[in-house]
Short mmCIF file of C-alpha atoms in Angstrom, two decimals:
data_model
loop_
_atom_site.label_atom_id
_atom_site.label_comp_id
_atom_site.label_asym_id
_atom_site.label_seq_id
_atom_site.Cartn_x
_atom_site.Cartn_y
_atom_site.Cartn_z
CA MET A 148 158.53 -12.29 -2.75
CA GLU A 149 156.20 -14.13 -3.84
CA VAL A 150 157.42 -17.86 -5.60
CA THR A 151 154.85 -18.82 -8.29
CA MET A 152 153.84 -22.65 -9.02
CA ASP A 153 156.45 -23.63 -11.37
CA ASN A 154 158.99 -22.03 -9.97
CA LYS A 155 158.15 -24.31 -6.33
CA LYS A 156 157.84 -27.45 -8.58
CA SER A 157 161.01 -27.20 -10.22
CA VAL A 158 163.27 -26.61 -6.58
CA LEU A 159 160.74 -29.58 -5.37
CA GLN A 160 162.53 -31.74 -7.91
CA GLU A 161 166.42 -30.47 -7.74
CA VAL A 162 166.48 -30.36 -3.75
CA ALA A 163 164.42 -33.41 -2.49
CA THR A 164 163.30 -37.24 -3.44
CA LEU A 165 160.59 -39.04 -2.59
CA ILE A 166 161.48 -41.69 0.25
CA HIS A 167 159.28 -45.06 0.05
CA ILE A 168 159.90 -46.90 3.61
CA HIS A 169 158.17 -50.67 4.13
CA LYS A 170 157.58 -53.61 6.87
CA GLN A 171 156.06 -56.46 7.61
CA ILE A 172 155.61 -58.42 11.07
CA PRO A 173 154.18 -61.37 11.84
CA SER A 174 151.21 -60.76 13.84
CA GLY A 175 152.52 -63.72 16.16
CA ILE A 176 148.56 -64.16 16.96
CA LYS A 177 146.06 -66.38 16.14
CA VAL A 178 142.12 -66.12 16.54
CA ASP A 179 140.40 -69.78 17.45
CA ARG A 180 137.00 -70.27 16.17
CA GLU A 181 136.61 -73.57 17.77
CA ILE A 182 137.78 -72.05 21.73
CA SER A 183 135.93 -68.42 20.92
CA ASP A 184 132.14 -70.82 19.67
CA GLU A 185 132.77 -72.33 23.32
CA VAL A 186 132.85 -69.16 25.37
CA THR A 187 130.43 -67.92 23.27
CA GLY A 188 128.05 -70.72 23.91
CA MET A 189 129.19 -70.97 27.77
CA TYR A 190 127.82 -66.82 28.20
CA SER A 191 124.95 -67.49 25.51
CA ALA A 192 126.06 -64.14 23.40
CA ASP A 193 125.35 -63.92 19.78
CA ASP A 194 127.03 -65.47 16.87
CA ARG A 195 130.91 -64.51 16.22
CA SER A 196 130.57 -61.89 19.02
CA ILE A 197 133.40 -62.69 21.15
CA LYS A 198 137.42 -63.56 19.32
CA VAL A 199 139.48 -66.04 21.35
CA ASP A 200 143.60 -64.59 20.44
CA LYS A 201 145.83 -67.26 21.41
CA LYS A 202 149.96 -65.90 21.26
CA LEU A 203 151.35 -68.51 18.63
CA TYR A 204 155.14 -68.42 20.69
CA SER A 205 156.61 -67.74 24.37
CA PHE A 206 158.19 -64.21 22.66
CA ASP A 207 155.94 -61.46 21.06
CA ILE A 208 157.73 -61.09 18.48
CA ASN A 209 155.82 -57.93 17.09
CA SER A 210 155.57 -56.15 19.39
CA HIS A 211 159.46 -56.27 20.15
CA MET A 212 160.41 -55.27 16.31
CA ARG A 213 157.68 -52.72 15.99
CA LYS A 214 159.14 -50.93 18.90
CA MET A 215 162.57 -51.17 16.58
CA PHE A 216 161.17 -50.03 14.00
CA ASN A 217 158.90 -47.00 15.74
CA LYS A 218 162.67 -46.29 17.42
CA PHE A 219 163.75 -46.15 14.29
CA MET A 220 161.96 -44.16 12.56
CA ASN A 221 161.36 -41.34 15.26
CA ARG A 222 164.48 -40.50 15.74
CA GLU A 223 166.63 -41.72 12.48
CA ILE A 224 163.80 -41.00 9.86
CA LYS A 225 160.97 -38.36 10.75
CA PRO A 226 163.54 -35.87 11.84
CA TYR A 227 164.90 -34.73 8.52
CA VAL A 228 161.85 -36.01 6.40
CA TYR A 229 158.76 -34.24 5.36
CA PRO A 230 155.44 -35.36 4.93
CA TRP A 231 153.89 -36.03 1.37
CA GLN A 232 151.39 -38.67 -0.31
CA GLU A 233 150.70 -41.15 1.95
CA GLY A 234 150.59 -44.98 1.08
CA ASP A 235 147.51 -46.94 1.02
CA SER A 236 147.96 -48.67 4.62
CA ASN A 237 150.32 -48.02 7.48
CA LYS A 238 152.90 -50.17 5.99
CA SER A 239 153.47 -48.14 3.44
CA VAL A 240 154.03 -44.45 3.79
CA TYR A 241 155.72 -41.34 1.45
CA TYR A 242 158.02 -38.91 2.42
CA LEU A 243 159.59 -35.63 0.99
CA LEU A 244 163.59 -36.70 1.51
CA PRO A 245 165.72 -32.89 1.22
CA ASN A 246 168.82 -34.16 -0.78
CA THR A 247 170.83 -31.96 1.87
CA HIS A 248 169.78 -35.43 4.07
CA PHE A 249 170.01 -38.00 1.65
CA GLU A 250 173.53 -39.24 3.19
CA THR A 251 172.31 -39.50 6.26
CA VAL A 252 169.21 -40.99 5.96
CA GLN A 253 171.09 -43.88 4.33
CA GLU A 254 173.27 -44.06 6.85
CA ALA A 255 170.66 -44.99 9.13
CA ILE A 256 168.63 -47.42 7.02
CA ASN A 257 171.70 -49.40 6.98
CA LYS A 258 172.23 -49.67 10.31
CA PHE A 259 169.18 -50.04 10.28
CA GLN A 260 168.72 -53.11 8.22
CA LEU A 261 171.42 -54.43 10.01
CA GLU A 262 169.82 -54.41 13.34
CA TRP A 263 166.42 -55.74 11.56
CA ASP A 264 168.19 -58.87 10.64
CA LYS A 265 169.64 -59.44 12.99
CA GLU A 266 166.12 -59.74 15.06
CA VAL A 267 164.66 -61.87 12.39
CA ASN A 268 167.41 -64.69 12.31
CA TRP A 269 167.83 -64.42 16.00
CA PHE A 270 163.41 -65.38 15.84
CA MET A 271 164.02 -67.97 13.15
CA GLU A 272 166.80 -70.08 14.71
CA ASN A 273 165.00 -70.00 18.01
CA TYR A 274 161.44 -70.53 16.17
CA ASP A 275 161.26 -73.56 17.07
CA ARG A 276 161.55 -73.50 20.64
CA LEU A 277 159.61 -70.55 21.08
CA VAL A 278 157.06 -73.16 19.17
CA GLU A 279 158.05 -75.94 21.70
CA GLU A 280 157.21 -73.28 24.89
CA ALA A 281 154.68 -72.20 23.85
CA LYS A 282 152.81 -75.66 24.83
CA ASP A 283 153.28 -75.02 28.36
CA ARG A 284 151.59 -71.45 27.76
CA LEU A 285 148.96 -72.50 26.47
CA GLY A 286 147.40 -76.01 27.60
CA LYS A 287 145.21 -77.94 25.52
CA ALA A 288 144.56 -74.44 23.69
CA TRP A 289 148.21 -75.70 21.57
CA LYS A 290 147.72 -76.89 17.98
CA GLU A 291 150.03 -78.54 15.93
CA GLU A 292 148.40 -76.63 12.28
CA ASP A 293 148.01 -73.49 14.07
CA TYR A 294 152.21 -73.41 12.76
CA GLU A 295 153.58 -72.63 9.16
CA ASP A 296 156.78 -74.02 8.27
CA SER A 297 159.66 -71.81 9.46
CA SER A 298 160.55 -70.54 5.71
CA VAL A 299 157.11 -69.45 5.71
CA ILE A 300 157.62 -66.85 8.78
CA ARG A 301 160.32 -65.92 7.39
CA LYS A 302 159.39 -64.75 3.97
CA LYS A 303 156.26 -62.57 6.51
CA PHE A 304 159.32 -60.41 7.57
CA LYS A 305 159.51 -57.23 5.14
CA PHE A 306 162.13 -53.99 5.44
CA TYR A 307 162.99 -52.61 2.75
CA VAL A 308 163.29 -48.95 0.97
CA ASN A 309 162.66 -47.86 -2.17
CA PHE A 310 163.66 -43.71 -3.07
CA ARG A 311 162.05 -42.24 -6.06
CA ASN A 312 162.50 -38.64 -8.00
CA ILE A 313 159.61 -36.10 -7.92
CA PRO A 314 157.48 -36.74 -10.31
CA SER A 315 156.90 -33.80 -12.62
CA VAL A 316 153.86 -32.59 -15.17
CA GLU A 317 155.78 -33.64 -18.13
CA SER A 318 157.31 -36.87 -17.14
CA ASP A 319 153.92 -38.46 -15.86
CA ILE A 320 152.05 -37.38 -19.38
CA ARG A 321 151.84 -39.67 -21.68
CA THR A 322 152.85 -38.80 -25.48
CA ASN A 323 150.04 -41.72 -27.06
CA ALA A 324 147.26 -39.64 -24.89
CA SER A 325 145.42 -37.37 -26.49
CA ALA A 326 145.57 -33.62 -26.12
CA LYS A 327 142.19 -33.76 -23.61
CA LEU A 328 143.86 -36.44 -21.25
CA ARG A 329 147.09 -35.63 -21.31
CA LYS A 330 145.65 -31.81 -20.32
CA GLN A 331 143.70 -33.54 -17.07
CA ILE A 332 146.95 -35.20 -15.94
CA ALA A 333 149.14 -32.35 -15.68
CA ASN A 334 145.70 -30.84 -14.29
CA GLN A 335 146.10 -34.05 -11.51
CA VAL A 336 149.38 -33.27 -11.44
CA ALA A 337 149.99 -29.33 -10.32
CA GLY A 338 146.80 -30.36 -8.14
CA SER A 339 148.86 -33.20 -6.54
CA TYR A 340 152.09 -30.71 -5.98
CA ARG A 341 149.81 -27.30 -4.38
CA GLN A 342 148.39 -30.09 -1.85
CA ASN A 343 151.15 -32.08 -1.58
CA GLU A 344 153.21 -27.82 -0.75
CA LYS A 345 150.51 -26.83 1.63
CA LEU A 346 151.27 -30.33 3.53
CA LEU A 347 154.65 -29.07 3.95
CA LEU A 348 153.82 -25.58 5.30
CA ASP A 349 151.01 -26.15 7.46
CA ASP A 350 153.47 -29.30 8.51
CA ALA A 351 156.48 -27.14 9.78
CA LYS A 352 153.71 -24.24 10.85
CA GLU A 353 152.21 -27.02 13.27
CA ASN A 354 154.78 -28.45 14.85
CA LEU A 355 157.08 -24.98 15.34
CA ASP A 356 153.43 -23.52 16.33
CA SER A 357 153.09 -26.16 18.88
CA SER A 358 156.58 -26.14 20.33
CA LEU A 359 156.27 -22.58 21.16
CA GLY A 360 153.17 -23.21 23.16
CA ARG A 361 154.80 -25.54 25.13
CA VAL A 362 157.45 -23.07 25.60
CA ILE A 363 154.58 -20.67 26.25
CA ASP A 364 153.03 -22.80 28.84
CA ALA A 365 155.64 -23.48 30.57
CA MET A 366 156.83 -19.59 30.98
CA LYS A 367 153.21 -19.03 32.86
CA ASN A 368 152.75 -21.79 34.76
CA PHE A 369 156.16 -22.80 36.44
CA LYS A 370 155.71 -21.86 39.89
CA PRO A 371 159.17 -22.22 41.96
CA LYS A 372 157.57 -21.34 44.93
CA ASP A 373 154.13 -23.85 44.60
CA LYS A 374 154.87 -27.09 46.42
CA GLY A 375 154.36 -29.17 43.39
CA GLY A 376 154.68 -26.88 40.51
CA ALA A 377 155.01 -27.00 36.88
CA PHE A 378 158.19 -28.42 35.95
CA PHE A 379 159.61 -28.26 32.39
CA LYS A 380 162.65 -30.41 30.83
CA ASP A 381 165.22 -29.82 29.18
CA ALA A 382 164.11 -31.83 26.08
CA MET A 383 161.20 -29.56 25.68
CA PHE A 384 163.84 -26.58 24.39
CA ASP A 385 165.57 -29.39 21.86
CA LYS A 386 162.16 -30.12 20.96
CA LEU A 387 162.08 -26.27 18.97
CA LYS A 388 165.10 -26.36 17.70
CA VAL A 389 164.41 -29.46 15.50
CA ASP A 390 161.40 -27.89 14.71
CA ASN A 391 162.81 -24.74 13.94
CA ASP A 392 165.54 -26.36 12.14
CA ARG A 393 163.08 -29.18 9.96
CA ALA A 394 161.30 -25.53 8.99
CA ARG A 395 164.31 -23.54 8.31
CA VAL A 396 165.35 -26.51 5.26
CA LEU A 397 162.36 -26.42 3.89
CA ASN A 398 161.90 -23.00 3.40
CA ASP A 399 165.29 -22.59 1.74
CA GLN A 400 165.23 -25.30 -0.33
CA VAL A 401 161.31 -24.79 -0.96
CA PHE A 402 159.34 -22.18 0.10
CA GLN A 403 161.83 -18.78 0.31
CA SER A 404 158.97 -16.88 2.62
CA GLU A 405 160.10 -14.02 4.55
CA GLU A 406 157.38 -13.93 6.56
CA LEU A 407 158.54 -18.17 7.24
CA ALA A 408 162.40 -16.67 7.77
CA GLU A 409 161.25 -13.95 10.41
CA SER A 410 159.12 -16.49 12.54
CA ILE A 411 162.76 -18.42 12.18
CA ASP A 412 164.93 -16.00 12.59
CA SER A 413 162.67 -15.06 16.39
CA VAL A 414 162.81 -18.54 17.22
CA ASP A 415 166.54 -18.45 16.56
CA GLN A 416 167.41 -15.35 18.40
CA LEU A 417 164.77 -16.73 21.50
CA LEU A 418 167.06 -19.71 21.22
CA GLY A 419 170.38 -18.08 21.78
CA SER A 420 169.38 -15.77 24.61
CA ILE A 421 169.43 -19.15 26.57
CA ASN A 422 172.71 -19.89 27.75
CA SER A 423 170.95 -22.05 29.87
CA VAL A 424 168.26 -23.84 31.21
CA GLU A 425 168.98 -24.54 34.27
CA THR A 426 168.75 -21.06 34.46
CA LEU A 427 165.08 -20.82 33.56
CA ARG A 428 164.32 -22.73 36.86
CA ASP A 429 165.81 -20.73 38.57
CA LYS A 430 163.96 -19.29 41.98
CA THR A 431 164.97 -15.91 42.51
CA GLU A 432 163.83 -12.15 40.45
CA LEU A 433 166.36 -13.62 38.29
CA GLY A 434 164.79 -16.71 37.43
CA GLU A 435 161.46 -14.91 37.01
CA SER A 436 162.96 -12.29 34.96
CA LYS A 437 164.70 -13.88 33.02
CA ARG A 438 161.32 -16.67 32.36
CA LYS A 439 159.36 -13.12 31.51
CA GLN A 440 162.37 -12.23 28.55
CA VAL A 441 161.76 -16.38 27.70
CA LEU A 442 157.86 -15.32 26.90
CA ALA A 443 158.10 -12.53 26.06
CA SER A 444 160.06 -13.80 23.20
CA ALA A 445 157.96 -16.80 22.37
CA GLU A 446 154.62 -14.87 22.09
CA ASP A 447 156.32 -12.63 19.70
CA SER A 448 157.83 -15.81 17.69
CA LYS A 449 154.59 -17.47 17.78
CA SER A 450 152.62 -13.99 16.79
CA LYS A 451 154.99 -13.86 14.16
CA LEU A 452 154.08 -17.67 12.34
CA ASN A 453 150.93 -17.44 12.95
CA GLN A 454 150.56 -13.76 10.50
CA ASN A 455 148.65 -14.87 7.44
CA LEU A 456 152.19 -17.14 6.53
CA MET A 457 149.67 -19.37 4.45
CA SER A 458 148.92 -16.94 2.30
CA ASN A 459 151.47 -14.93 1.78
CA VAL A 460 153.45 -18.18 0.99
CA PHE A 461 150.26 -19.33 -1.36
CA GLY A 462 148.89 -16.63 -2.98
CA GLY A 463 150.54 -12.29 -3.17
CA GLY A 464 152.90 -11.81 0.18
CA LYS A 465 155.36 -9.22 -0.35
CA ASP A 466 155.52 -7.49 -3.45
CA GLU A 467 159.64 -7.98 -4.48
#
């Protein structure tokens, strides 16, 4: 069944929301221009070719907060969202959030907000101590003028999330615009839909294809009789399941593609055939037979996934 653009636009607006995640953290690093110039002269280097950075605090708050944020994104957000229009910098990113995952993501955000506030409060409560400890680390390079008031630093910690409805052609057209401009705006919005829908499908396809490829390589290269032979982790199959579930949500709610559904079902069957990953590491003929079975299933699923999926969804497909 082919899904028309108009249908897909209405489906997107009904089943998903845009989520915008923003973070900002003080760098904790400052370039010392005076020392940089001294080192440049010492080595007879070109002007401004050497830069000397100073770590302003005895604790790297920027690295700590970034690690915490990345863990939150990778574990609590990205498994439930899909690519959409990117922001202008790495501080701001737009994602498509299916409404079926809205509550799960909202709960994760609320929990992370508490963790974020806790870490910021700890840093600010210890700010004066961390600045004093930096004196011992920096020695004569420590300068009082490098440090802003704690109230200014606190404002540099920012974490917030905005939710927006997916814009429609009608909502984005200004009623007082000329007919020509209204048509131009409508074409731009429709083009944005088309571009993002292809991005969504491509993301689901690439992730699933990559996970299947890893399974295929693992089954081909696992040789238990060879000392130090290739090894694979259970997480490889966990990742395959996550990618398949993500593809299913997207297909069920947006594309309704028979081709993609067939691929998703075949991966389900592959995963269902594995009672225990440990059996795939078995060194007997039984283990070898099981690996060959999984290999054949994975190759079949990968083949189904790559057989004209994009053209079938976006321009023809099977007859209804």
